[in-house]
Amino acid sequence: MSEHKDFLRTIVEEDLASGKYEEVVTRFPPEPNGFPHIGHAKSICINFGIAKAYGGHCNLRMDDTNPTTEDTKYVEALKDAVEWLGFKWEDGVRYTSDYFPKLYDYAVELIKMGEAYVDSLSEEEIREYRGTVTQAGRRSKYAQRSVEENLALFEQMKNGECKEGEHVLRAKIDMGAANMKLRDPLLYRIRHAHHYRAGDVWHVYPMYDFAHCLSDYIEGITHSICTLEFENNRAIYDWVLDTLGLTAHRPYQHEFARLGINYTVMSKRLLLELVKSGKVSGWDDPRLPTIAGYRRRGYTPESIIHFCDSIGVAKANSTVDVAQLEFAIRDDLNTKVPRVMCVLDPLKVTLINYEGSEVLDASYYPEDVPKEGSRALPFSKELYIEREDFSLNPPKDYNRLTLEQPVRLRHAYIITCKEVVKDAEGNIVEIKAEYHADSKSGVDTSGIKVKSAIQWVDAATAKIVEVRLYDRLFQDEAPQSLEDVNPDSLHIIKNALIEPAVILDRPDERFQFERQGYFYADPVDYTDQNPVFNKIVGLKDSWSKKKKIDTPILKPQVKNEQIEGEVSAMSVAEQALFDRYTGELQLNPEVANTLARDAKLSSFYETALGECDSPIGLANIIANEVARELKEKEVRELKFTPMQIAQLVKMIEDETISTKIAKQVFEEMVLCGEDPTHIVEAKGLVQISDPAFILPIIDEVMAKNPDNVEKYRAGNTKLFGFFVGQVLKATEGKANPQVVNALIEEKLKH
RNA sequence: UGGGGUAUCGCCAAGCGGUAAGGCAACGGUUUUUGGUACCGUUAUUCGGGGGUUCGAAUCCCUCUACCCCAUCCA
């Protein structure tokens, strides 16, 4: 993690520091109705990570309130994912279904309080009564049922005496609420379904909005962290807990943006479609962004965690470039994994001047990886190299084998091409080459300069392996449907050749096939008879990139033009005020506009005007500073009065205080409502304009930052603000900024 | 369209009135028996647009724009 804290950690730290909670308790609450994907990994890292970082704990809870979609196989997958990532949950796995009895009791309590009712409208009617985003809904006539009737009905619902859809339990909140979620949300619905865990005892099941907040409360959760789409639900979350009076040590919900990655999909629906349609082999298909998929592909838990840490946590919807994920796995594997040689597309090479065979000792790790180990590498007359590593008509900057250009066989000798053998169609089928006996790796005395070293295998001892190459599953950067799948996302090479140590010694399960990428022995299909390797990720390849640059694609640089919308017209009264402000009072039109359009502001202004005859100064501070305070408050809720603002403005006008100090004083007034004159007096905030006092401070600042002085004099005039800021800070804001500016300018000249 | 959110480099993302962090990507260069790694350097006079307040604004005020979420008996 970088030094900065994300907003969630900032909140947690504040809550801990203020004593709101003694210990942080979080939870990861998936619904067991699908396989977890890397978006869940982000949530896991956040929830478990925060708990760990602040010495608290995190629960794993299955949010299983919908019996028709949930299944044990998903809870297993969820547990696996958390475990594989290396996190530990507190005690056993929790289940919302375990709280069903408690939840039922809370519902009964709400009914008794008159805060919930049994509604018997049909599903369509409920929808209709809910209204639309612009129109208020209307309440069902059943909302008038008595507490007794509601109690009896709810009991019948629980006992299975009602049909599905016949009744629901709803909270009695507000059918006209602007927040649609608050229009008497459903709390319970009837389901005569078998619950994978609770069995058949229940006939009513709680809805998310009712169950989740209470489950959090029951578990003593402090910070209930979820994704952005639940922002509107927070109002119900708070309503339920507050209405039930569960306010003592209650949790609060905080939302962050879910993870998106380009060229893939994260929606449960699309993932399920992919699996069901057979476009992928299963939930653990290595092309899928599921945890099981990444795991099978060969990603390490460390790489996933580092990735999640690297992308940050914020509230802006965003799509992370898949390159960032690929970086995380390369970066992790680079220092961990042995290097071996594998030839994917073999081209035979016969060494015409070599006889017999030998065994080379080759290190598994390059010099820059601090790990030890080597393997025996057989070498003889017949070898295979990668077809790509030989060229008859080499492009510019081609570093590999050509008719004229020798190349080193990694860990072995330098070879020179002598003859190219072609078949009837003109395809190259074999290279006849000479090796240089005095060029053996490590004891090279040949003096031959080569431009690169290439991988190879010994024909006699190489093993045949299956290699599965994966490309992005979708061809569209932001795929919308299965239409966008990449038809070419899987390439299976049945006859790749690999050096024997990989198969015989099995020094690891992940390897770097030199110059190609990182590969993983498939945990499912690998057998001794048919070894299978999955390509995790390729190496960075600046060569193939370079070749592509020959045909540069010029993106048309279209800058979206901003459309200026129309400002709504002022009412007659507002217009009259505006005219007076700009005319008689000489206010800036913008300030006048702000004041005139806001009744709270204009009345505040009018009152203050009676106390002080500097209309412009008053208007500025009211339209800017006071406006902020009045955004979510009424005038009577303010601690300060128009008269006090008038006093403040007077002090600015007679230069007792600078505008900077005025801001400070204002902050104080907002909090305590004291007279500005008192605040100024108590804190000694009188402005200092005497150069004799300021000059030494400037000297000090300049002496402390000689490099910045130099930079400024070299032309970095942006640093001017830095110096002013430093001097102001040193005087706790009391120095007259205008005087400081003038003095610094003078000082910095030479 | 009511309400709730969000906008800082190609992609993430710090910043909370005083020098526009960092990572990924890209581009140069050095080292290299992996066209890998590592290392060095370059890449935002500008923060969605326009105004305003201020000595000083990405940060405060006004306003406009764009995008996301909400009208499942899903979570």
Tab-separated table of C-alpha atoms (C1' of nucleotides) in Angstrom, chain A residues 560-567, chain B residues 1 5-7 48-49 63-67:
chain	number	residue	atom	x	y	z
A	560	ASN	CA	-15.861	16.892	-27.003
A	561	GLU	CA	-17.230	20.338	-27.100
A	562	GLN	CA	-18.938	21.478	-23.965
A	563	ILE	CA	-22.540	22.371	-24.390
A	564	GLU	CA	-23.653	25.301	-22.349
A	565	GLY	CA	-27.076	24.683	-20.941
A	566	GLU	CA	-29.603	27.347	-20.346
A	567	VAL	CA	-29.949	28.990	-16.986
B	1	U	C1'	-37.445	14.032	-15.779
B	5	G	C1'	-23.507	9.771	-6.660
B	6	U	C1'	-19.075	10.882	-9.707
B	7	A	C1'	-15.680	13.973	-12.979
B	48	G	C1'	-15.357	18.331	-17.126
B	49	G	C1'	-16.879	23.829	-19.118
B	63	U	C1'	-23.886	27.915	-12.786
B	64	C	C1'	-23.836	24.628	-16.848
B	65	U	C1'	-22.404	19.778	-19.000
B	66	A	C1'	-21.428	14.501	-19.140
B	67	C	C1'	-21.620	9.734	-17.022
